Amino acid sequence: MPAAFRTRNSGRSRLGVALGGARRWASFGPLRFQPAEVAKLGFILYVASWFEGRERHLHKFWESLGPFLLLVGVFGALLLLQPNLGTFGILALTALAMLFLAGGRFRHLATIVAAGVGLLFLAIRLAPYRLNLLLAFLDPSRDPQGIGYQISQALLAIGSGGLFGRGLGHSVQKFNYLPEAVGDSIFAILVEELGLIGGAVLIALFLFIGYRGFIIAKRAPDSFGRLLAGGITSWILIQAFVNIAAISGLIPLTGVPLPFVSYGGTSLAVLLTAVGILASVSKYARRA
C-alpha cells in the first residue's frame, strides 16, 4: 500500500507482523521476511509445472484452465487478506502471460481479462483507500496534502531532475518529502538525481533483461524451461513497468517495489534467485 494511504496501526497479529495497517511480514525470531515475495517465484514454478504437458489440452476451458484459475484465485484471496492488491495484480498478469506462452486461446485470454477488470473495479469499490488511489491518479492536485501527496511529490522529484539530474546523492525529495523514497518511490528519486537520461538508461536495462530472458525462453530445451524462463522474465518486466508507470502518474499507485532497485532484502534475494534460475535454463539451452 502506498505510504500516503497507510494507517498508523502496527504490531503483531496472528498472521504475522502488521505494519501500516497491512500484514505483509512474517517473523521468526530475529528473521523477518515478506512471504508474498517468496510466493511470486513459487507461483511461477508451480504454474510452469502445471502447464507442462497440458499445452495440448488448453482449448478445454474447464478441464485445464479451471484448476489454474482456482489456483490464481486462492493466491489472490490470501494476498487480498493482507491486503496486497498490487502483488496480486503482478501475479495475475504474470499468470496471463504464461498462459499466452503456453498457447492459450485468444478467446479464453479475453474472457479472463474481462473478468479481471470487473473484479478490479469491485475491489476498488469495497475498499475506500483504493478509491482514494484512483482519485489521486485522476487528479493529484485535488488534495495535494492528502490523497494526492505521494504522487504530487513524486512528479515534483521527476520534474526537478531535468535532463541530467541534480547529481548522485543530491536529491531533495528523499529528505522526508517523498514517502517511501528508497522503496516504491525510488524511481522518482533516481530521475531527480540522474535526470531523464538516468531514468532512460534504467528502463533500457529492464528492456535488455526482457530481451535476453525471452531469448532464453525461446531456446529452452523443454516446455517447463520455456514457461519458467518466460514467466520469470514476464514477472520482472511487468513489475518494473507497473512501478515506473505508477510513480510517473500513468497508472494509479500500486505499492509494488521496483525490481533490483527498491530497498528490501526479501525482494532482492528472491529476484537474484530467479535470475540464477534463468542462467541455469540458459546453460542447458546452449547444450540442447
PDB file of C-alpha atoms in Angstrom:
ATOM      1  CA  MET A   1       0.000   0.000   0.000  1.00  0.00           C
ATOM      2  CA  PRO A   2       1.441   3.424  -0.898  1.00  0.00           C
ATOM      3  CA  ALA A   3       2.658   5.356   2.116  1.00  0.00           C
ATOM      4  CA  ALA A   4       0.174   8.196   1.757  1.00  0.00           C
ATOM      5  CA  PHE A   5      -2.713   5.846   2.463  1.00  0.00           C
ATOM      6  CA  ARG A   6      -1.291   3.786   5.305  1.00  0.00           C
ATOM      7  CA  THR A   7      -2.717   3.897   8.784  1.00  0.00           C
ATOM      8  CA  ARG A   8      -0.641   4.196  11.914  1.00  0.00           C
ATOM      9  CA  ASN A   9      -1.622   0.774  13.166  1.00  0.00           C
ATOM     10  CA  SER A  10       1.320  -1.574  13.542  1.00  0.00           C
ATOM     11  CA  GLY A  11       2.282  -4.525  15.663  1.00  0.00           C
ATOM     12  CA  ARG A  12       1.987  -8.283  15.682  1.00  0.00           C
ATOM     13  CA  SER A  13      -1.045 -10.251  14.642  1.00  0.00           C
ATOM     14  CA  ARG A  14      -1.881 -13.912  14.483  1.00  0.00           C
ATOM     15  CA  LEU A  15      -0.907 -13.978  10.804  1.00  0.00           C
ATOM     16  CA  GLY A  16       2.381 -12.088  11.072  1.00  0.00           C
ATOM     17  CA  VAL A  17       3.757  -8.619  11.637  1.00  0.00           C
ATOM     18  CA  ALA A  18       1.324  -5.792  10.934  1.00  0.00           C
ATOM     19  CA  LEU A  19       2.895  -2.623   9.541  1.00  0.00           C
ATOM     20  CA  GLY A  20       0.981   0.342   8.200  1.00  0.00           C
ATOM     21  CA  GLY A  21      -2.344  -1.428   8.536  1.00  0.00           C
ATOM     22  CA  ALA A  22      -1.260  -4.419   6.418  1.00  0.00           C
ATOM     23  CA  ARG A  23       0.053  -7.851   7.419  1.00  0.00           C
ATOM     24  CA  ARG A  24       2.814  -8.464   4.877  1.00  0.00           C
ATOM     25  CA  TRP A  25       5.650  -9.671   7.070  1.00  0.00           C
ATOM     26  CA  ALA A  26       6.349 -12.963   8.818  1.00  0.00           C
ATOM     27  CA  SER A  27       8.701 -13.031  11.785  1.00  0.00           C
ATOM     28  CA  PHE A  28      10.721 -15.957  13.141  1.00  0.00           C
ATOM     29  CA  GLY A  29      12.867 -14.641  15.959  1.00  0.00           C
ATOM     30  CA  PRO A  30      15.318 -12.094  14.518  1.00  0.00           C
ATOM     31  CA  LEU A  31      14.434 -13.109  10.957  1.00  0.00           C
ATOM     32  CA  ARG A  32      11.682 -11.166   9.210  1.00  0.00           C
ATOM     33  CA  PHE A  33      10.664 -11.546   5.576  1.00  0.00           C
ATOM     34  CA  GLN A  34       7.781 -10.954   3.170  1.00  0.00           C
ATOM     35  CA  PRO A  35       6.056 -14.232   2.240  1.00  0.00           C
ATOM     36  CA  ALA A  36       4.415 -12.582  -0.793  1.00  0.00           C
ATOM     37  CA  GLU A  37       7.825 -12.005  -2.402  1.00  0.00           C
ATOM     38  CA  VAL A  38       8.752 -15.668  -1.967  1.00  0.00           C
ATOM     39  CA  ALA A  39       5.298 -16.668  -3.234  1.00  0.00           C
ATOM     40  CA  LYS A  40       5.893 -14.886  -6.559  1.00  0.00           C
ATOM     41  CA  LEU A  41       8.692 -17.232  -7.547  1.00  0.00           C
ATOM     42  CA  GLY A  42       6.932 -20.262  -6.081  1.00  0.00           C
ATOM     43  CA  PHE A  43       3.803 -19.372  -8.030  1.00  0.00           C
ATOM     44  CA  ILE A  44       5.723 -19.159 -11.314  1.00  0.00           C
ATOM     45  CA  LEU A  45       7.425 -22.502 -10.656  1.00  0.00           C
ATOM     46  CA  TYR A  46       4.094 -24.168  -9.958  1.00  0.00           C
ATOM     47  CA  VAL A  47       2.300 -22.645 -12.951  1.00  0.00           C
ATOM     48  CA  ALA A  48       5.150 -23.661 -15.282  1.00  0.00           C
ATOM     49  CA  SER A  49       4.915 -27.199 -13.937  1.00  0.00           C
ATOM     50  CA  TRP A  50       1.122 -27.134 -14.245  1.00  0.00           C
ATOM     51  CA  PHE A  51       1.128 -26.103 -17.899  1.00  0.00           C
ATOM     52  CA  GLU A  52       3.861 -28.594 -18.805  1.00  0.00           C
ATOM     53  CA  GLY A  53       2.175 -31.496 -20.511  1.00  0.00           C
ATOM     54  CA  ARG A  54      -1.196 -29.723 -20.624  1.00  0.00           C
ATOM     55  CA  GLU A  55      -0.468 -27.407 -23.544  1.00  0.00           C
ATOM     56  CA  ARG A  56      -2.350 -29.652 -25.970  1.00  0.00           C
ATOM     57  CA  HIS A  57      -5.476 -29.509 -23.818  1.00  0.00           C
ATOM     58  CA  LEU A  58      -5.652 -25.770 -23.152  1.00  0.00           C
ATOM     59  CA  HIS A  59      -8.597 -25.469 -25.535  1.00  0.00           C
ATOM     60  CA  LYS A  60     -10.701 -27.249 -22.900  1.00  0.00           C
ATOM     61  CA  PHE A  61     -11.546 -24.341 -20.630  1.00  0.00           C
ATOM     62  CA  TRP A  62     -12.900 -26.030 -17.515  1.00  0.00           C
ATOM     63  CA  GLU A  63     -10.774 -29.157 -17.745  1.00  0.00           C
ATOM     64  CA  SER A  64      -7.416 -27.435 -17.982  1.00  0.00           C
ATOM     65  CA  LEU A  65      -7.959 -23.766 -17.154  1.00  0.00           C
ATOM     66  CA  GLY A  66     -10.498 -24.246 -14.373  1.00  0.00           C
ATOM     67  CA  PRO A  67      -7.958 -25.595 -11.837  1.00  0.00           C
ATOM     68  CA  PHE A  68      -5.458 -22.956 -12.992  1.00  0.00           C
ATOM     69  CA  LEU A  69      -7.941 -20.133 -12.344  1.00  0.00           C
ATOM     70  CA  LEU A  70      -8.784 -21.690  -8.975  1.00  0.00           C
ATOM     71  CA  LEU A  71      -5.090 -21.595  -8.065  1.00  0.00           C
ATOM     72  CA  VAL A  72      -4.839 -17.932  -9.059  1.00  0.00           C
ATOM     73  CA  GLY A  73      -7.985 -17.218  -7.035  1.00  0.00           C
ATOM     74  CA  VAL A  74      -6.570 -18.889  -3.908  1.00  0.00           C
ATOM     75  CA  PHE A  75      -3.360 -16.866  -4.175  1.00  0.00           C
ATOM     76  CA  GLY A  76      -5.427 -13.741  -4.773  1.00  0.00           C
ATOM     77  CA  ALA A  77      -7.637 -14.324  -1.733  1.00  0.00           C
ATOM     78  CA  LEU A  78      -4.608 -14.756   0.534  1.00  0.00           C
ATOM     79  CA  LEU A  79      -2.983 -11.594  -0.819  1.00  0.00           C
ATOM     80  CA  LEU A  80      -6.175  -9.545  -0.525  1.00  0.00           C
ATOM     81  CA  LEU A  81      -6.428 -10.536   3.141  1.00  0.00           C
ATOM     82  CA  GLN A  82      -3.145  -8.714   3.836  1.00  0.00           C
ATOM     83  CA  PRO A  83      -4.308  -6.510   1.905  1.00  0.00           C
ATOM     84  CA  ASN A  84      -1.918  -6.548  -1.075  1.00  0.00           C
ATOM     85  CA  LEU A  85      -3.783  -5.893  -4.309  1.00  0.00           C
ATOM     86  CA  GLY A  86      -0.630  -4.725  -6.087  1.00  0.00           C
ATOM     87  CA  THR A  87       1.176  -8.044  -5.680  1.00  0.00           C
ATOM     88  CA  PHE A  88      -1.954  -9.933  -6.719  1.00  0.00           C
ATOM     89  CA  GLY A  89      -2.102  -7.818  -9.869  1.00  0.00           C
ATOM     90  CA  ILE A  90       1.523  -8.680 -10.667  1.00  0.00           C
ATOM     91  CA  LEU A  91       0.861 -12.397 -10.171  1.00  0.00           C
ATOM     92  CA  ALA A  92      -2.347 -12.299 -12.223  1.00  0.00           C
ATOM     93  CA  LEU A  93      -0.656 -10.538 -15.154  1.00  0.00           C
ATOM     94  CA  THR A  94       2.304 -12.916 -14.964  1.00  0.00           C
ATOM     95  CA  ALA A  95      -0.048 -15.907 -14.985  1.00  0.00           C
ATOM     96  CA  LEU A  96      -1.834 -14.437 -18.004  1.00  0.00           C
ATOM     97  CA  ALA A  97       1.495 -14.020 -19.811  1.00  0.00           C
ATOM     98  CA  MET A  98       2.412 -17.633 -19.033  1.00  0.00           C
ATOM     99  CA  LEU A  99      -0.968 -18.799 -20.331  1.00  0.00           C
ATOM    100  CA  PHE A 100      -0.254 -16.929 -23.570  1.00  0.00           C
ATOM    101  CA  LEU A 101       3.218 -18.500 -23.809  1.00  0.00           C
ATOM    102  CA  ALA A 102       1.687 -21.927 -23.218  1.00  0.00           C
ATOM    103  CA  GLY A 103      -0.585 -21.434 -26.220  1.00  0.00           C
ATOM    104  CA  GLY A 104      -3.827 -20.342 -24.583  1.00  0.00           C
ATOM    105  CA  ARG A 105      -6.655 -19.373 -26.909  1.00  0.00           C
ATOM    106  CA  PHE A 106      -7.297 -15.684 -27.502  1.00  0.00           C
ATOM    107  CA  ARG A 107     -10.960 -16.148 -26.578  1.00  0.00           C
ATOM    108  CA  HIS A 108     -10.010 -17.567 -23.202  1.00  0.00           C
ATOM    109  CA  LEU A 109      -7.444 -14.812 -22.619  1.00  0.00           C
ATOM    110  CA  ALA A 110     -10.010 -12.116 -23.453  1.00  0.00           C
ATOM    111  CA  THR A 111     -12.574 -13.701 -21.125  1.00  0.00           C
ATOM    112  CA  ILE A 112     -10.096 -13.814 -18.247  1.00  0.00           C
ATOM    113  CA  VAL A 113      -9.044 -10.186 -18.842  1.00  0.00           C
ATOM    114  CA  ALA A 114     -12.670  -9.009 -18.880  1.00  0.00           C
ATOM    115  CA  ALA A 115     -13.410 -10.891 -15.653  1.00  0.00           C
ATOM    116  CA  GLY A 116     -10.244  -9.474 -14.088  1.00  0.00           C
ATOM    117  CA  VAL A 117     -11.223  -5.895 -14.916  1.00  0.00           C
ATOM    118  CA  GLY A 118     -14.617  -6.457 -13.334  1.00  0.00           C
ATOM    119  CA  LEU A 119     -13.044  -7.893 -10.167  1.00  0.00           C
ATOM    120  CA  LEU A 120     -10.631  -4.949 -10.035  1.00  0.00           C
ATOM    121  CA  PHE A 121     -13.462  -2.413 -10.010  1.00  0.00           C
ATOM    122  CA  LEU A 122     -15.212  -4.472  -7.337  1.00  0.00           C
ATOM    123  CA  ALA A 123     -12.062  -4.466  -5.200  1.00  0.00           C
ATOM    124  CA  ILE A 124     -11.802  -0.682  -5.589  1.00  0.00           C
ATOM    125  CA  ARG A 125     -15.391  -0.164  -4.507  1.00  0.00           C
ATOM    126  CA  LEU A 126     -15.029  -2.417  -1.472  1.00  0.00           C
ATOM    127  CA  ALA A 127     -12.013  -0.545  -0.061  1.00  0.00           C
ATOM    128  CA  PRO A 128     -12.119   3.257   0.394  1.00  0.00           C
ATOM    129  CA  TYR A 129      -8.322   3.625   0.299  1.00  0.00           C
ATOM    130  CA  ARG A 130      -8.239   2.032  -3.165  1.00  0.00           C
ATOM    131  CA  LEU A 131     -10.830   4.546  -4.335  1.00  0.00           C
ATOM    132  CA  ASN A 132      -8.563   7.278  -2.949  1.00  0.00           C
ATOM    133  CA  LEU A 133      -5.702   5.881  -5.035  1.00  0.00           C
ATOM    134  CA  LEU A 134      -7.860   6.118  -8.139  1.00  0.00           C
ATOM    135  CA  LEU A 135      -8.953   9.669  -7.306  1.00  0.00           C
ATOM    136  CA  ALA A 136      -5.333  10.694  -6.703  1.00  0.00           C
ATOM    137  CA  PHE A 137      -4.403   9.263 -10.091  1.00  0.00           C
ATOM    138  CA  LEU A 138      -7.198  11.108 -11.878  1.00  0.00           C
ATOM    139  CA  ASP A 139      -6.407  14.462 -10.249  1.00  0.00           C
ATOM    140  CA  PRO A 140      -3.304  14.674  -7.993  1.00  0.00           C
ATOM    141  CA  SER A 141      -3.887  18.410  -7.424  1.00  0.00           C
ATOM    142  CA  ARG A 142      -7.315  17.751  -5.949  1.00  0.00           C
ATOM    143  CA  ASP A 143      -5.812  17.148  -2.500  1.00  0.00           C
ATOM    144  CA  PRO A 144      -2.025  17.643  -2.711  1.00  0.00           C
ATOM    145  CA  GLN A 145      -1.590  17.399   1.064  1.00  0.00           C
ATOM    146  CA  GLY A 146      -3.840  14.345   1.370  1.00  0.00           C
ATOM    147  CA  ILE A 147      -4.633  11.600  -1.123  1.00  0.00           C
ATOM    148  CA  GLY A 148      -2.537  13.243  -3.843  1.00  0.00           C
ATOM    149  CA  TYR A 149       0.535  13.865  -1.689  1.00  0.00           C
ATOM    150  CA  GLN A 150       2.748  10.953  -2.749  1.00  0.00           C
ATOM    151  CA  ILE A 151       2.153  11.243  -6.481  1.00  0.00           C
ATOM    152  CA  SER A 152       2.484  15.058  -6.338  1.00  0.00           C
ATOM    153  CA  GLN A 153       5.859  14.803  -4.599  1.00  0.00           C
ATOM    154  CA  ALA A 154       6.968  12.056  -6.995  1.00  0.00           C
ATOM    155  CA  LEU A 155       6.132  14.156 -10.050  1.00  0.00           C
ATOM    156  CA  LEU A 156       7.912  17.119  -8.450  1.00  0.00           C
ATOM    157  CA  ALA A 157      11.020  14.973  -7.981  1.00  0.00           C
ATOM    158  CA  ILE A 158      10.911  13.731 -11.580  1.00  0.00           C
ATOM    159  CA  GLY A 159      10.359  17.228 -12.959  1.00  0.00           C
ATOM    160  CA  SER A 160      13.118  18.815 -10.885  1.00  0.00           C
ATOM    161  CA  GLY A 161      15.672  16.321 -12.188  1.00  0.00           C
ATOM    162  CA  GLY A 162      15.640  17.764 -15.680  1.00  0.00           C
ATOM    163  CA  LEU A 163      17.750  16.102 -18.344  1.00  0.00           C
ATOM    164  CA  PHE A 164      20.891  15.355 -16.311  1.00  0.00           C
ATOM    165  CA  GLY A 165      19.617  15.470 -12.717  1.00  0.00           C
ATOM    166  CA  ARG A 166      20.841  17.162  -9.552  1.00  0.00           C
ATOM    167  CA  GLY A 167      23.709  14.721  -9.162  1.00  0.00           C
ATOM    168  CA  LEU A 168      24.026  11.356  -7.436  1.00  0.00           C
ATOM    169  CA  GLY A 169      23.138  11.700  -3.757  1.00  0.00           C
ATOM    170  CA  HIS A 170      21.829  15.263  -4.112  1.00  0.00           C
ATOM    171  CA  SER A 171      18.101  14.561  -4.055  1.00  0.00           C
ATOM    172  CA  VAL A 172      15.974  16.961  -2.033  1.00  0.00           C
ATOM    173  CA  GLN A 173      12.737  14.968  -2.103  1.00  0.00           C
ATOM    174  CA  LYS A 174      14.222  11.990  -0.269  1.00  0.00           C
ATOM    175  CA  PHE A 175      14.558  14.055   2.913  1.00  0.00           C
ATOM    176  CA  ASN A 176      11.099  13.384   4.392  1.00  0.00           C
ATOM    177  CA  TYR A 177       9.204  14.895   1.469  1.00  0.00           C
ATOM    178  CA  LEU A 178       8.539  11.896  -0.765  1.00  0.00           C
ATOM    179  CA  PRO A 179       7.124   8.849   1.093  1.00  0.00           C
ATOM    180  CA  GLU A 180       8.909   5.527   0.518  1.00  0.00           C
ATOM    181  CA  ALA A 181      11.863   7.306  -1.075  1.00  0.00           C
ATOM    182  CA  VAL A 182      14.001   4.142  -1.073  1.00  0.00           C
ATOM    183  CA  GLY A 183      11.037   1.822  -1.596  1.00  0.00           C
ATOM    184  CA  ASP A 184       8.132   2.207  -4.000  1.00  0.00           C
ATOM    185  CA  SER A 185       9.174   5.751  -4.985  1.00  0.00           C
ATOM    186  CA  ILE A 186      12.834   5.044  -5.750  1.00  0.00           C
ATOM    187  CA  PHE A 187      12.433   5.669  -9.498  1.00  0.00           C
ATOM    188  CA  ALA A 188      11.394   9.277  -8.842  1.00  0.00           C
ATOM    189  CA  ILE A 189      14.488   9.794  -6.675  1.00  0.00           C
ATOM    190  CA  LEU A 190      16.697   8.203  -9.329  1.00  0.00           C
ATOM    191  CA  VAL A 191      15.355  10.545 -12.018  1.00  0.00           C
ATOM    192  CA  GLU A 192      15.744  13.529  -9.685  1.00  0.00           C
ATOM    193  CA  GLU A 193      19.416  12.673  -9.131  1.00  0.00           C
ATOM    194  CA  LEU A 194      20.364  11.287 -12.565  1.00  0.00           C
ATOM    195  CA  GLY A 195      17.814  13.043 -14.773  1.00  0.00           C
ATOM    196  CA  LEU A 196      15.760  11.723 -17.646  1.00  0.00           C
ATOM    197  CA  ILE A 197      18.902  10.181 -19.114  1.00  0.00           C
ATOM    198  CA  GLY A 198      19.441   8.110 -15.974  1.00  0.00           C
ATOM    199  CA  GLY A 199      15.799   7.031 -15.974  1.00  0.00           C
ATOM    200  CA  ALA A 200      16.009   6.090 -19.657  1.00  0.00           C
ATOM    201  CA  VAL A 201      19.150   4.024 -19.019  1.00  0.00           C
ATOM    202  CA  LEU A 202      17.382   2.106 -16.236  1.00  0.00           C
ATOM    203  CA  ILE A 203      14.374   1.424 -18.463  1.00  0.00           C
ATOM    204  CA  ALA A 204      16.741   0.274 -21.223  1.00  0.00           C
ATOM    205  CA  LEU A 205      18.376  -2.148 -18.777  1.00  0.00           C
ATOM    206  CA  PHE A 206      14.993  -3.665 -17.925  1.00  0.00           C
ATOM    207  CA  LEU A 207      14.204  -3.995 -21.631  1.00  0.00           C
ATOM    208  CA  PHE A 208      17.551  -5.734 -22.147  1.00  0.00           C
ATOM    209  CA  ILE A 209      16.737  -8.149 -19.317  1.00  0.00           C
ATOM    210  CA  GLY A 210      13.408  -8.808 -21.015  1.00  0.00           C
ATOM    211  CA  TYR A 211      15.057  -9.376 -24.393  1.00  0.00           C
ATOM    212  CA  ARG A 212      17.619 -11.801 -23.001  1.00  0.00           C
ATOM    213  CA  GLY A 213      15.010 -13.554 -20.866  1.00  0.00           C
ATOM    214  CA  PHE A 214      12.691 -14.249 -23.778  1.00  0.00           C
ATOM    215  CA  ILE A 215      15.630 -15.411 -25.919  1.00  0.00           C
ATOM    216  CA  ILE A 216      16.466 -17.884 -23.142  1.00  0.00           C
ATOM    217  CA  ALA A 217      12.824 -18.985 -23.021  1.00  0.00           C
ATOM    218  CA  LYS A 218      12.764 -19.480 -26.785  1.00  0.00           C
ATOM    219  CA  ARG A 219      15.897 -21.639 -26.694  1.00  0.00           C
ATOM    220  CA  ALA A 220      14.923 -23.636 -23.591  1.00  0.00           C
ATOM    221  CA  PRO A 221      15.349 -27.400 -24.023  1.00  0.00           C
ATOM    222  CA  ASP A 222      11.845 -28.316 -22.854  1.00  0.00           C
ATOM    223  CA  SER A 223       8.379 -26.935 -22.191  1.00  0.00           C
ATOM    224  CA  PHE A 224       8.953 -26.460 -18.465  1.00  0.00           C
ATOM    225  CA  GLY A 225      12.136 -24.466 -19.009  1.00  0.00           C
ATOM    226  CA  ARG A 226      10.462 -22.325 -21.658  1.00  0.00           C
ATOM    227  CA  LEU A 227       7.489 -21.497 -19.435  1.00  0.00           C
ATOM    228  CA  LEU A 228       9.675 -20.964 -16.371  1.00  0.00           C
ATOM    229  CA  ALA A 229      12.053 -18.585 -18.162  1.00  0.00           C
ATOM    230  CA  GLY A 230       9.159 -16.794 -19.829  1.00  0.00           C
ATOM    231  CA  GLY A 231       7.297 -16.493 -16.531  1.00  0.00           C
ATOM    232  CA  ILE A 232      10.282 -15.072 -14.648  1.00  0.00           C
ATOM    233  CA  THR A 233      11.026 -12.597 -17.434  1.00  0.00           C
ATOM    234  CA  SER A 234       7.377 -11.527 -17.643  1.00  0.00           C
ATOM    235  CA  TRP A 235       7.244 -11.037 -13.870  1.00  0.00           C
ATOM    236  CA  ILE A 236      10.310  -8.773 -13.815  1.00  0.00           C
ATOM    237  CA  LEU A 237       9.116  -6.706 -16.788  1.00  0.00           C
ATOM    238  CA  ILE A 238       5.531  -6.388 -15.540  1.00  0.00           C
ATOM    239  CA  GLN A 239       6.575  -5.358 -12.042  1.00  0.00           C
ATOM    240  CA  ALA A 240       9.100  -2.836 -13.366  1.00  0.00           C
ATOM    241  CA  PHE A 241       6.534  -1.355 -15.749  1.00  0.00           C
ATOM    242  CA  VAL A 242       3.854  -1.132 -13.048  1.00  0.00           C
ATOM    243  CA  ASN A 243       6.198   0.575 -10.583  1.00  0.00           C
ATOM    244  CA  ILE A 244       7.604   3.083 -13.085  1.00  0.00           C
ATOM    245  CA  ALA A 245       4.207   3.820 -14.626  1.00  0.00           C
ATOM    246  CA  ALA A 246       2.611   4.338 -11.210  1.00  0.00           C
ATOM    247  CA  ILE A 247       5.265   6.673  -9.834  1.00  0.00           C
ATOM    248  CA  SER A 248       5.199   8.610 -13.136  1.00  0.00           C
ATOM    249  CA  GLY A 249       1.435   9.148 -12.873  1.00  0.00           C
ATOM    250  CA  LEU A 250       0.493   6.887 -15.795  1.00  0.00           C
ATOM    251  CA  ILE A 251      -1.498   4.440 -13.635  1.00  0.00           C
ATOM    252  CA  PRO A 252      -2.735   4.576 -10.014  1.00  0.00           C
ATOM    253  CA  LEU A 253      -0.190   3.929  -7.269  1.00  0.00           C
ATOM    254  CA  THR A 254       0.160   0.234  -6.501  1.00  0.00           C
ATOM    255  CA  GLY A 255       2.790  -0.066  -3.783  1.00  0.00           C
ATOM    256  CA  VAL A 256       4.895  -2.662  -5.637  1.00  0.00           C
ATOM    257  CA  PRO A 257       8.698  -2.257  -5.467  1.00  0.00           C
ATOM    258  CA  LEU A 258      10.999  -1.633  -8.418  1.00  0.00           C
ATOM    259  CA  PRO A 259      12.884  -4.891  -9.119  1.00  0.00           C
ATOM    260  CA  PHE A 260      16.577  -4.885  -8.110  1.00  0.00           C
ATOM    261  CA  VAL A 261      16.404  -1.197  -7.133  1.00  0.00           C
ATOM    262  CA  SER A 262      13.904  -0.683  -4.293  1.00  0.00           C
ATOM    263  CA  TYR A 263      15.134  -1.337  -0.766  1.00  0.00           C
ATOM    264  CA  GLY A 264      14.118  -4.761   0.531  1.00  0.00           C
ATOM    265  CA  GLY A 265      16.143  -7.840   1.369  1.00  0.00           C
ATOM    266  CA  THR A 266      13.419 -10.392   0.656  1.00  0.00           C
ATOM    267  CA  SER A 267      12.606  -8.965  -2.759  1.00  0.00           C
ATOM    268  CA  LEU A 268      16.261  -8.754  -3.800  1.00  0.00           C
ATOM    269  CA  ALA A 269      17.053 -12.284  -2.596  1.00  0.00           C
ATOM    270  CA  VAL A 270      14.102 -13.765  -4.496  1.00  0.00           C
ATOM    271  CA  LEU A 271      14.898 -11.782  -7.657  1.00  0.00           C
ATOM    272  CA  LEU A 272      18.530 -12.893  -7.612  1.00  0.00           C
ATOM    273  CA  THR A 273      17.362 -16.480  -7.170  1.00  0.00           C
ATOM    274  CA  ALA A 274      15.083 -16.024 -10.181  1.00  0.00           C
ATOM    275  CA  VAL A 275      17.971 -14.662 -12.252  1.00  0.00           C
ATOM    276  CA  GLY A 276      20.032 -17.678 -11.199  1.00  0.00           C
ATOM    277  CA  ILE A 277      17.253 -19.944 -12.487  1.00  0.00           C
ATOM    278  CA  LEU A 278      17.259 -18.031 -15.781  1.00  0.00           C
ATOM    279  CA  ALA A 279      21.014 -18.546 -16.047  1.00  0.00           C
ATOM    280  CA  SER A 280      20.553 -22.260 -15.367  1.00  0.00           C
ATOM    281  CA  VAL A 281      17.940 -22.578 -18.122  1.00  0.00           C
ATOM    282  CA  SER A 282      20.274 -20.691 -20.456  1.00  0.00           C
ATOM    283  CA  LYS A 283      23.133 -23.062 -19.632  1.00  0.00           C
ATOM    284  CA  TYR A 284      21.148 -26.148 -20.536  1.00  0.00           C
ATOM    285  CA  ALA A 285      19.661 -24.428 -23.586  1.00  0.00           C
ATOM    286  CA  ARG A 286      23.128 -23.938 -25.063  1.00  0.00           C
ATOM    287  CA  ARG A 287      23.767 -27.665 -24.732  1.00  0.00           C
ATOM    288  CA  ALA A 288      20.435 -28.671 -26.263  1.00  0.00           C
TER     289      ALA A 288
END
